[in-house]
PDB file of C-alpha atoms and ligand atoms in Angstrom:
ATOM      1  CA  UNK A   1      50.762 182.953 119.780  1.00 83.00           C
ATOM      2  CA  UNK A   2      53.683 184.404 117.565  1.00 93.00           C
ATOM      3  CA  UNK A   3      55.141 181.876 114.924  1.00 96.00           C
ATOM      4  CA  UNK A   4      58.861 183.539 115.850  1.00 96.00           C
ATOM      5  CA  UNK A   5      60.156 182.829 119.508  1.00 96.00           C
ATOM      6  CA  UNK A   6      60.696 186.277 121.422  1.00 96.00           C
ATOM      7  CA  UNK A   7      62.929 186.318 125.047  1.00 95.00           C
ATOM      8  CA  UNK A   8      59.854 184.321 127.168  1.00 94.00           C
ATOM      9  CA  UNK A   9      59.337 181.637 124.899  1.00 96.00           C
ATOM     10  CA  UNK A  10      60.083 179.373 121.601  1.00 98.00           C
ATOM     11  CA  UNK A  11      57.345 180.527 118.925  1.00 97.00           C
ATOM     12  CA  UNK A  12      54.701 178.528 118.020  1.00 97.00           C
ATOM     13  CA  UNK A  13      56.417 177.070 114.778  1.00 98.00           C
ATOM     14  CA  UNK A  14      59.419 175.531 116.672  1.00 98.00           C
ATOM     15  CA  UNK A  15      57.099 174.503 119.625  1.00 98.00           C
ATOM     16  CA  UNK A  16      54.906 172.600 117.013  1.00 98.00           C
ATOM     17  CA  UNK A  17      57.783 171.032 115.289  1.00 98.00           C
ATOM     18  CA  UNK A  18      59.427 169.836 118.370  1.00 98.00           C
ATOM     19  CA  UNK A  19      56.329 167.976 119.464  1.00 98.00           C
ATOM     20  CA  UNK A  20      54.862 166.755 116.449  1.00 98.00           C
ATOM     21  CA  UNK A  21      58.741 165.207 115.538  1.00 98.00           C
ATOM     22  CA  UNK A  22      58.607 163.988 119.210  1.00 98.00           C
ATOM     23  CA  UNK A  23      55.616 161.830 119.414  1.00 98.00           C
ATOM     24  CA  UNK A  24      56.970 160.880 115.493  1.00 98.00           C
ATOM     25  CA  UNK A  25      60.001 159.192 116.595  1.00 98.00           C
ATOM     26  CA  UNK A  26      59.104 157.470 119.465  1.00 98.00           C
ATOM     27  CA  UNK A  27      55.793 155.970 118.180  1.00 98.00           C
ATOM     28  CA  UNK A  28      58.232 155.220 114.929  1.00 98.00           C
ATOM     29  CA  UNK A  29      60.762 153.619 117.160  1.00 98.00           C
ATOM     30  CA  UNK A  30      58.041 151.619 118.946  1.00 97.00           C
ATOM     31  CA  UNK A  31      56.016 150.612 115.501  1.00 98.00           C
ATOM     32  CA  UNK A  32      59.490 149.664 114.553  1.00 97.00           C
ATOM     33  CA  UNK A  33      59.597 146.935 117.296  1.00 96.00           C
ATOM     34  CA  UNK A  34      55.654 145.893 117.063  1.00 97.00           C
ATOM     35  CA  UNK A  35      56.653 145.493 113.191  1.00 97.00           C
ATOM     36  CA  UNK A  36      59.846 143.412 114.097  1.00 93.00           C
ATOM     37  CA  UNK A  37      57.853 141.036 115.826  1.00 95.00           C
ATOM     38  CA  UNK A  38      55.034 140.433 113.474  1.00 97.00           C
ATOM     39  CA  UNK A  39      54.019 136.977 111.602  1.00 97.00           C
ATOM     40  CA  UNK A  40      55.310 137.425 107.799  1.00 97.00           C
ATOM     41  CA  UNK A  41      52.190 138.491 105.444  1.00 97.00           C
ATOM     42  CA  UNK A  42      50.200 141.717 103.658  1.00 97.00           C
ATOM     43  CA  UNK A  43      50.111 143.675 107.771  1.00 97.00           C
ATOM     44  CA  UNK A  44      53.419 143.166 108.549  1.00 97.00           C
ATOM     45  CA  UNK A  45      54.351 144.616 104.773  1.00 96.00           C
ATOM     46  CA  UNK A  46      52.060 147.514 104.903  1.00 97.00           C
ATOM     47  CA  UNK A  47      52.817 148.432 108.767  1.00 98.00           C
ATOM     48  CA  UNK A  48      56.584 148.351 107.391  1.00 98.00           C
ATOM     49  CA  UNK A  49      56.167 151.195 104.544  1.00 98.00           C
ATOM     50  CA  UNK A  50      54.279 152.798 106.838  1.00 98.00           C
ATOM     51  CA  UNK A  51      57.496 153.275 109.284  1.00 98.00           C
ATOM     52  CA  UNK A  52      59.375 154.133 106.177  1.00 98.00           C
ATOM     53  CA  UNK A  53      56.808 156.830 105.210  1.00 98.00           C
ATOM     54  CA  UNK A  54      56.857 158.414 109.076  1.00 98.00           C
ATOM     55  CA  UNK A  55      60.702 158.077 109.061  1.00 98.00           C
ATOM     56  CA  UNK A  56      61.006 159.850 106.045  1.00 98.00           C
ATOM     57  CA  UNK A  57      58.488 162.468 107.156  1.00 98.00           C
ATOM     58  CA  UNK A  58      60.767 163.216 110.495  1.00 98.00           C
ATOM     59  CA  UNK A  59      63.759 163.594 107.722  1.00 98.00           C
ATOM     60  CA  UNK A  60      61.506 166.282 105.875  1.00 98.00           C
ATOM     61  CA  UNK A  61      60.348 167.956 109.079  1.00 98.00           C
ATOM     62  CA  UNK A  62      64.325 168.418 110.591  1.00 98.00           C
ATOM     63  CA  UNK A  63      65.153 169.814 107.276  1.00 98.00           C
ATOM     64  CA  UNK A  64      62.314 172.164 107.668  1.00 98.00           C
ATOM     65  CA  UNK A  65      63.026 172.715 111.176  1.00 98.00           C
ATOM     66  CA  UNK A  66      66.684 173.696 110.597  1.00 98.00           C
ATOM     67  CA  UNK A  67      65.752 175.945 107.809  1.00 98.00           C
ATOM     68  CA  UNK A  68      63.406 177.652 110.385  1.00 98.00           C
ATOM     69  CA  UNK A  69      65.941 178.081 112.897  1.00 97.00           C
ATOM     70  CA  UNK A  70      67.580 180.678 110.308  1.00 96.00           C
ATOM     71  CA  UNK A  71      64.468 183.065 110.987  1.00 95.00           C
ATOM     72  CA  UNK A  72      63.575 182.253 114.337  1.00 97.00           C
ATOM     73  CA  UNK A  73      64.603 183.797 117.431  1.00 95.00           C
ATOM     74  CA  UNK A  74      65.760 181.245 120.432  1.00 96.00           C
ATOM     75  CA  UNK A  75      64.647 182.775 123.630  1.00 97.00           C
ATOM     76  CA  UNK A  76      68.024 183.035 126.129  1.00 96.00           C
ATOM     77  CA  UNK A  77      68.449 180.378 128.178  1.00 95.00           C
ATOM     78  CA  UNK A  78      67.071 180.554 132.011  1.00 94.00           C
ATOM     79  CA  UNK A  79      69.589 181.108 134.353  1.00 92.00           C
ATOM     80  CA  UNK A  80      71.136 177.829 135.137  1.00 94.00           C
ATOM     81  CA  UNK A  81      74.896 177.025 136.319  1.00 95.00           C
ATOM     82  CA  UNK A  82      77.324 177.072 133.265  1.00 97.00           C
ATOM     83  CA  UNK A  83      77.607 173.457 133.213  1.00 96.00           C
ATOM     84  CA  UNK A  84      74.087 172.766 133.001  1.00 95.00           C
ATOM     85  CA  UNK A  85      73.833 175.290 130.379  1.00 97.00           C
ATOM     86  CA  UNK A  86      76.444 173.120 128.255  1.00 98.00           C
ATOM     87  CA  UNK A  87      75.227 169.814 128.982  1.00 97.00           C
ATOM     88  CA  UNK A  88      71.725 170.988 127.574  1.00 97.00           C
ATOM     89  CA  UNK A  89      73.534 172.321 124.409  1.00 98.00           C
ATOM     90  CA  UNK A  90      76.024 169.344 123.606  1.00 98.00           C
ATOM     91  CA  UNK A  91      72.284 167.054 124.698  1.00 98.00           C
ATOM     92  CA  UNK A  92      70.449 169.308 121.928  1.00 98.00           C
ATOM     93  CA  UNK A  93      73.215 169.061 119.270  1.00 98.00           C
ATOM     94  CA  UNK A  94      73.247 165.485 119.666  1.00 98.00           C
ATOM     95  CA  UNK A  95      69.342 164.834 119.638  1.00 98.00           C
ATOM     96  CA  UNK A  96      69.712 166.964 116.155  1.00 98.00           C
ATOM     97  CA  UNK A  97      72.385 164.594 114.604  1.00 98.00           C
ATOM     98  CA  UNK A  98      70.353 161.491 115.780  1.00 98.00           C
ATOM     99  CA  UNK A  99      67.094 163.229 114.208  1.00 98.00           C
ATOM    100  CA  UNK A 100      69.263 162.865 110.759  1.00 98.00           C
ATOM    101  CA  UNK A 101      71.163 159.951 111.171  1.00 98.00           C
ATOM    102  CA  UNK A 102      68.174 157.477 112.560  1.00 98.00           C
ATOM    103  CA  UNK A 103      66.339 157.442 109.563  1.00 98.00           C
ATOM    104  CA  UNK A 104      69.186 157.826 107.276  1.00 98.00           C
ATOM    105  CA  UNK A 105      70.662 154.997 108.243  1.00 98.00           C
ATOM    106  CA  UNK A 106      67.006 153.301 108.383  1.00 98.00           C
ATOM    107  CA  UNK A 107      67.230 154.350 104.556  1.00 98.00           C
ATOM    108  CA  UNK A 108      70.778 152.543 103.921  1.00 98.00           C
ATOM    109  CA  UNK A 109      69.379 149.353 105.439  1.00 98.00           C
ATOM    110  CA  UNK A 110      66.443 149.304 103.666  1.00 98.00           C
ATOM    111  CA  UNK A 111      68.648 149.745 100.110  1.00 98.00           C
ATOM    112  CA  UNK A 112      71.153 147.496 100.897  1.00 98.00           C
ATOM    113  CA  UNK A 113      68.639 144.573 101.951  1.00 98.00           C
ATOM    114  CA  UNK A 114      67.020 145.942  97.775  1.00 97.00           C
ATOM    115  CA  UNK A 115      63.499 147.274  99.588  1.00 96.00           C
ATOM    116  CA  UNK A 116      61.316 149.343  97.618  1.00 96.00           C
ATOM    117  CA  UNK A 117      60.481 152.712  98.917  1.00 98.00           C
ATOM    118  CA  UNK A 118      57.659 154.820  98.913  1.00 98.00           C
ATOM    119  CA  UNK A 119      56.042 157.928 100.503  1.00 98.00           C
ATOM    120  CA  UNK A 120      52.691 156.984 101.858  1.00 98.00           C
ATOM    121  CA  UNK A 121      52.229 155.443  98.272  1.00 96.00           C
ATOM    122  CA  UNK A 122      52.506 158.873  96.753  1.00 98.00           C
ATOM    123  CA  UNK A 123      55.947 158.732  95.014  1.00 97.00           C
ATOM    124  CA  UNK A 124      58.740 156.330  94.728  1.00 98.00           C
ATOM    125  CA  UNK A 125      62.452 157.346  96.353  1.00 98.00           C
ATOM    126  CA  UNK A 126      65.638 155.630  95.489  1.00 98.00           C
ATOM    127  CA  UNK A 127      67.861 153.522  97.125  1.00 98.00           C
ATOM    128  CA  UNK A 128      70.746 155.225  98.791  1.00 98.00           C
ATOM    129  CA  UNK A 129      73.088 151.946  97.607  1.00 98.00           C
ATOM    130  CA  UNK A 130      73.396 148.841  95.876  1.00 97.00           C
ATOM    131  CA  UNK A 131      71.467 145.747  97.173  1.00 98.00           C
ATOM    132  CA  UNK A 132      74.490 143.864  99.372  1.00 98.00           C
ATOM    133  CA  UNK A 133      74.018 141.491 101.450  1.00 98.00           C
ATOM    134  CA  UNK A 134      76.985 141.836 103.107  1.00 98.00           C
ATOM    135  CA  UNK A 135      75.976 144.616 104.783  1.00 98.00           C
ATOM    136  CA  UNK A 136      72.607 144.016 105.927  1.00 98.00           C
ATOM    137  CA  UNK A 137      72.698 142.663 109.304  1.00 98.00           C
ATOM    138  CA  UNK A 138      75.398 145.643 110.166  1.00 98.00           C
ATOM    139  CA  UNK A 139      72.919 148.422 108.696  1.00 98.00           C
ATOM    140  CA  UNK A 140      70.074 146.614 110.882  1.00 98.00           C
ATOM    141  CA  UNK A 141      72.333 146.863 113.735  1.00 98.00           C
ATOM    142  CA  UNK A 142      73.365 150.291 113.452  1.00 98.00           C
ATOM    143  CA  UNK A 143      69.693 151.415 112.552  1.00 98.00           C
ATOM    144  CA  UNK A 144      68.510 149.901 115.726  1.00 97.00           C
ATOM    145  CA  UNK A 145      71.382 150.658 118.150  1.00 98.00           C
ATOM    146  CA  UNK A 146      70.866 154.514 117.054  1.00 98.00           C
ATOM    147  CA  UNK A 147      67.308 154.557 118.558  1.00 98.00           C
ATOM    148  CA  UNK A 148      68.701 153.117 122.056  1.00 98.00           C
ATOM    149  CA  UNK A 149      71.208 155.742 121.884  1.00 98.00           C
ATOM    150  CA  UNK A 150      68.569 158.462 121.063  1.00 98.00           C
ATOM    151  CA  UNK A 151      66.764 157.141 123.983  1.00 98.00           C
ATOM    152  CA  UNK A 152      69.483 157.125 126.679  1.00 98.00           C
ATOM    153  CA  UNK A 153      69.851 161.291 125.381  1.00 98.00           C
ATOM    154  CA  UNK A 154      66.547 161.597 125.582  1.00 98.00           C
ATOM    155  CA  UNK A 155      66.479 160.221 129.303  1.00 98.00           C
ATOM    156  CA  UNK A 156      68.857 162.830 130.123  1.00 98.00           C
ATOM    157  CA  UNK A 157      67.282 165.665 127.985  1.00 98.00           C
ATOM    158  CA  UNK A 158      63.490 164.595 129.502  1.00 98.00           C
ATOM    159  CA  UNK A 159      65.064 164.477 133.365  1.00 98.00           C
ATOM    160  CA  UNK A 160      66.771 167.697 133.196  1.00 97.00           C
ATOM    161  CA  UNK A 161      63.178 169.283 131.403  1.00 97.00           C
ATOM    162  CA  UNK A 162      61.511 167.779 134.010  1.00 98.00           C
ATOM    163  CA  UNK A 163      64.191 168.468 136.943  1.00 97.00           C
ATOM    164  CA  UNK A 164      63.978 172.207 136.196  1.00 97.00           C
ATOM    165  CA  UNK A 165      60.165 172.428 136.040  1.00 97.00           C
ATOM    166  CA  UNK A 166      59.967 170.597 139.265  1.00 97.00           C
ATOM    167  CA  UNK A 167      63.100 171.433 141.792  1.00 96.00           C
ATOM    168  CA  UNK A 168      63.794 174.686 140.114  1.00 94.00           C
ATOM    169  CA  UNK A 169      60.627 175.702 139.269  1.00 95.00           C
ATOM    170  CA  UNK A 170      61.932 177.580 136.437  1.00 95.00           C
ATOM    171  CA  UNK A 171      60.570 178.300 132.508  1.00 96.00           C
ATOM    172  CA  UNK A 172      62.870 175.588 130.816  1.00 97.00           C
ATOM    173  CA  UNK A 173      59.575 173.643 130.227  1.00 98.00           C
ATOM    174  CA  UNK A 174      56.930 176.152 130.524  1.00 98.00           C
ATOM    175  CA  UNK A 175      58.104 178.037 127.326  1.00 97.00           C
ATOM    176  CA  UNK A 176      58.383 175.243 124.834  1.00 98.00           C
ATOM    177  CA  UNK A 177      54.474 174.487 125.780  1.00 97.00           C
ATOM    178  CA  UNK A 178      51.825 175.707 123.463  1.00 94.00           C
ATOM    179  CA  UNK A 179      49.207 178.153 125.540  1.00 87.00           C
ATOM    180  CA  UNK A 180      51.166 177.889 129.215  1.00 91.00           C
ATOM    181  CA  UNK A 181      50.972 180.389 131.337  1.00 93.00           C
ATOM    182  CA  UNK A 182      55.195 181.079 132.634  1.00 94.00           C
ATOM    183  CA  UNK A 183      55.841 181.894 135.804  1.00 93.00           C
ATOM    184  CA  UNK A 184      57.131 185.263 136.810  1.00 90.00           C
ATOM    185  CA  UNK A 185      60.819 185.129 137.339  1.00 75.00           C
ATOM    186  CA  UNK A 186      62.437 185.885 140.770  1.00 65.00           C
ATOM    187  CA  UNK A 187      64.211 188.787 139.954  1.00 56.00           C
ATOM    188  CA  UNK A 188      60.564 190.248 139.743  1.00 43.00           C
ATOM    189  CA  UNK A 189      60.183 190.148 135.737  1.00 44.00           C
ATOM    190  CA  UNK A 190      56.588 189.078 135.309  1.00 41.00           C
ATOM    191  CA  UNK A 191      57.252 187.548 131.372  1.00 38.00           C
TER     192      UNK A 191
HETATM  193  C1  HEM B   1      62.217 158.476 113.175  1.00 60.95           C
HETATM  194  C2  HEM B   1      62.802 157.653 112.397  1.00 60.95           C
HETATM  195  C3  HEM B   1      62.975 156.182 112.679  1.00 60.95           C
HETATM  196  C4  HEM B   1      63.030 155.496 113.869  1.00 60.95           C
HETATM  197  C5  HEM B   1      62.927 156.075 115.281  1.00 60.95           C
HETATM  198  C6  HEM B   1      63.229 154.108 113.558  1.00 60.95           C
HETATM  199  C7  HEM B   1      63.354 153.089 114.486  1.00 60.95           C
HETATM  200  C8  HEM B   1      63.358 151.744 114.194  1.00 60.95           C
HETATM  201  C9  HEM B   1      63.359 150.673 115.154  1.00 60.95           C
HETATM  202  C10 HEM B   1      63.407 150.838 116.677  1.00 60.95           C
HETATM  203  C11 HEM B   1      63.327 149.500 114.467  1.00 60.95           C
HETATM  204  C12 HEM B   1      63.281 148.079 115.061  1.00 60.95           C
HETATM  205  C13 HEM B   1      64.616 147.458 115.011  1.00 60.95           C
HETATM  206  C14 HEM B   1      64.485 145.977 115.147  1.00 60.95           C
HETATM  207  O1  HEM B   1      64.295 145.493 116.262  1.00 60.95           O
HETATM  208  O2  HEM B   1      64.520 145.329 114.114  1.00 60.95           O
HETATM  209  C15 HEM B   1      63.303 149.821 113.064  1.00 60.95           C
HETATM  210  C16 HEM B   1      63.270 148.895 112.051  1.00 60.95           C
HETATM  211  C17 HEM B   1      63.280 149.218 110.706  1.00 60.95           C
HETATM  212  N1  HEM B   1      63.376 150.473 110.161  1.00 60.95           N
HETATM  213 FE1  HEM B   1      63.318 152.192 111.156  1.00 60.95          FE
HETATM  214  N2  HEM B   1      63.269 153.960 112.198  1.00 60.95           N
HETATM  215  C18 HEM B   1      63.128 155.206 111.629  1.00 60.95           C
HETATM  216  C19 HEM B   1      63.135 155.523 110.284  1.00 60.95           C
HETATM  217  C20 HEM B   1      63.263 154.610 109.258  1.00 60.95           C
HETATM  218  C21 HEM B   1      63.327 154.922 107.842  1.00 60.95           C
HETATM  219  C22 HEM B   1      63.297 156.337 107.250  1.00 60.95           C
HETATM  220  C23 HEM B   1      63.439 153.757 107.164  1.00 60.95           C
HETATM  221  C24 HEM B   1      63.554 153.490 105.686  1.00 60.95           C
HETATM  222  C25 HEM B   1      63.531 154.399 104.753  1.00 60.95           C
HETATM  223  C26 HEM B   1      63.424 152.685 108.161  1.00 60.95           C
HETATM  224  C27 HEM B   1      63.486 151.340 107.868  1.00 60.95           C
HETATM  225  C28 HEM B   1      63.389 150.341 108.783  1.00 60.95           C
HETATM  226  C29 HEM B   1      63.265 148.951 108.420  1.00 60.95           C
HETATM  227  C30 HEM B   1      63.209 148.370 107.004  1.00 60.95           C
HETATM  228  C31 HEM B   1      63.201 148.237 109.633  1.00 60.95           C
HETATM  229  C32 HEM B   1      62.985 146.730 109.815  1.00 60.95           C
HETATM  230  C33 HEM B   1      64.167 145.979 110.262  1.00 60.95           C
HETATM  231  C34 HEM B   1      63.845 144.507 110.169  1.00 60.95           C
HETATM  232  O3  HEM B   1      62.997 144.037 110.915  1.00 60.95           O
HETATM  233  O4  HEM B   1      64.408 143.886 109.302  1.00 60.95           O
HETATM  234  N3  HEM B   1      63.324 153.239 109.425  1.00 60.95           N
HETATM  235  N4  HEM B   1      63.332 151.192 112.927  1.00 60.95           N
HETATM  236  C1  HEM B   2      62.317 162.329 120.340  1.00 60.95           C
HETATM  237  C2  HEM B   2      62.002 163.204 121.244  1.00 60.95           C
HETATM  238  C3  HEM B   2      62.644 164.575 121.392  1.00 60.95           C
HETATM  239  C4  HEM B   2      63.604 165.180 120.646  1.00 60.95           C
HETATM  240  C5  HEM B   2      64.328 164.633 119.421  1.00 60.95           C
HETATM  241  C6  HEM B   2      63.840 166.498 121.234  1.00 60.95           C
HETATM  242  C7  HEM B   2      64.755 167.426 120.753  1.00 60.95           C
HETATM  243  C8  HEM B   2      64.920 168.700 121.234  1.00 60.95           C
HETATM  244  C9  HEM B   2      65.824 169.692 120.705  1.00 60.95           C
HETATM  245  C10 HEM B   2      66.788 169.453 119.553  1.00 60.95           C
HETATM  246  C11 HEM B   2      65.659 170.839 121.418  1.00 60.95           C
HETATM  247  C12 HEM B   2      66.415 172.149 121.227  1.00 60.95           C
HETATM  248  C13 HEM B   2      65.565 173.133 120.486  1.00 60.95           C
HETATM  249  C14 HEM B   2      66.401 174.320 120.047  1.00 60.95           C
HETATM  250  O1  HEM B   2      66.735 175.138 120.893  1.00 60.95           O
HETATM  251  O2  HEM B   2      66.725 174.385 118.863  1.00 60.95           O
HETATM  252  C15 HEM B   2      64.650 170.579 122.411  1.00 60.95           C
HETATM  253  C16 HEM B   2      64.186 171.483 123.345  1.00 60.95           C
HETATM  254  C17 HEM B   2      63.367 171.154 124.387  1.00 60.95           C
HETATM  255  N1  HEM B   2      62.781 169.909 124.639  1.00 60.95           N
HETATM  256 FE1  HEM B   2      62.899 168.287 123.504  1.00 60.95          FE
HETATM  257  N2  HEM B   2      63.030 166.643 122.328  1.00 60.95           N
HETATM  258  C18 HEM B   2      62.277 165.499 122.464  1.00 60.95           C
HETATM  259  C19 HEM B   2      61.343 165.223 123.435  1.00 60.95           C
HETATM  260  C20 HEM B   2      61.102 166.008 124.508  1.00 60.95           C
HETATM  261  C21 HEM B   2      60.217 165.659 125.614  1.00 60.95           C
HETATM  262  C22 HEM B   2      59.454 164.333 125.757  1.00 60.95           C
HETATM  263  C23 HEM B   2      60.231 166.712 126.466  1.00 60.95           C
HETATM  264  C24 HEM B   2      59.456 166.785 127.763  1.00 60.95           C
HETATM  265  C25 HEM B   2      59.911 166.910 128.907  1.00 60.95           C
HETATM  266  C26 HEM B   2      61.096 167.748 125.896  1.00 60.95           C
HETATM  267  C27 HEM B   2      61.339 168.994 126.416  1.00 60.95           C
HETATM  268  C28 HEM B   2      62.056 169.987 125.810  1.00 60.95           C
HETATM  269  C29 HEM B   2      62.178 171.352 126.340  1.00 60.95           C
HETATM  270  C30 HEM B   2      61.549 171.861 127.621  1.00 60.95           C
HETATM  271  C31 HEM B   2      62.995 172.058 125.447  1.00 60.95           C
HETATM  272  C32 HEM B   2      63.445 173.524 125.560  1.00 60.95           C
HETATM  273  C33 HEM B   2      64.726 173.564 126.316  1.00 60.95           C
HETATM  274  C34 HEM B   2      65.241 174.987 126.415  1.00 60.95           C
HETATM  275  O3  HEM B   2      64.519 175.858 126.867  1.00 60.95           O
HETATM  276  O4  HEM B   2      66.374 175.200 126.030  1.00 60.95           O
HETATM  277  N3  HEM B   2      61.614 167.265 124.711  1.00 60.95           N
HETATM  278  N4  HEM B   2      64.217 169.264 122.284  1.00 60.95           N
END
């Protein structure tokens, strides 16, 4: 499969980024809440750098990804009515600013509570802040709140995938899958 999308389909770079970052953030989000709820000791500690290290990862891999889009070729969108078109935009742009912002602001809280940080216990990164206390249970809050927001987008962004695969049998979720075979469009263009 090419690594650049073409007019069927996304290529297989952006296909592989979108699902690898997928099942990244939600497991994340859900080790986040198994971690929440664990006794204090040595599991709960390592289980927590190991969110940090697959938070940070999903940081590197949207960096990556948005660098990519510079080279890549976005295949046009299936015909759809004009709202649905911009709804699945304005849902796309926002899943991209919650791909930054959820483990950025997972970064300020863990500075201001004065957490170390490490990559998979490769290298050390630094704090974004000061230690403050202050702040702490306001960072936690936002930190967490962002993920329920990311999932209420992600209900709509998963219903409408799922909505045009279904009721209008269309591409939408054909092309960003690795190896499927499309269906051949009504207007008789067998892509
Ligand atoms: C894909 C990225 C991420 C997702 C989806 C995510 C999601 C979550 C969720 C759902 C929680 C549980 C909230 C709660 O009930 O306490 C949590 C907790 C936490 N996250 Fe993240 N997170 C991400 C990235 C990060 C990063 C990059 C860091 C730090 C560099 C981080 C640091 C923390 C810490 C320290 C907690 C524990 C809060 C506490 O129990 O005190 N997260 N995260
Ligand atoms: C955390 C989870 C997810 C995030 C952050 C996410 C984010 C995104 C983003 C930003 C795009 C736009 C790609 C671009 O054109 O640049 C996209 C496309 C797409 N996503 Fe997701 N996605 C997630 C999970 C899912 C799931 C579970 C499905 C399964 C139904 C799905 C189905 C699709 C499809 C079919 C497209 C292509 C839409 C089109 O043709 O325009 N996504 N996703």
């Amino acid at each position: 499969m090419p690594l650049k999308g073409n007019d069927q389909r996304f290529g297989s770079v952006a296909q592989s980024l979108h699902w690898l970052m997928a099942i990244a953030i939600i497991g994340n989000g859900i080790l986040g809440w198994i971690m929440h709820e664990m006794p204090l000791g040595m599991d709960k500690l390592n289980t927590y750098a190991v969110h940090k290290s697959i938070g940070l990862t999903v940081l590197a891999l949207l960096l990556l990804r948005i660098s990519w889009k510079l080279f890549d070729r976005r295949p046009p969108d299936e015909p759809m009515p004009r709202w649905q078109r911009l709804a699945a935009h304005a849902t796309h742009g926002v899943l991209y600013v919650l791909m930054l912002v959820i483990p950025l602001s997972g970064w300020f809280y863990n500075s201001v509570r004065g957490y170390p940080l490490q990559w998979f216990k490769w290298f050390n990164l630094p704090a974004l802040t000061e230690k403050n206390e202050d702040l702490v249970s306001i960072a936690h809050l936002v930190h967490e709140s962002l993920f329920w927001v990311l999932l209420g987008v992600l209900a709509a962004h998963v219903g409408g995938a799922l909505l045009h695969h279904f009721r209008e049998r269309d591409n939408t979720l054909l092309r960003m899958l690795p190896l499927a075979r499309l269906r051949p469009r009504t207007d008789g263009d067998e892509s």
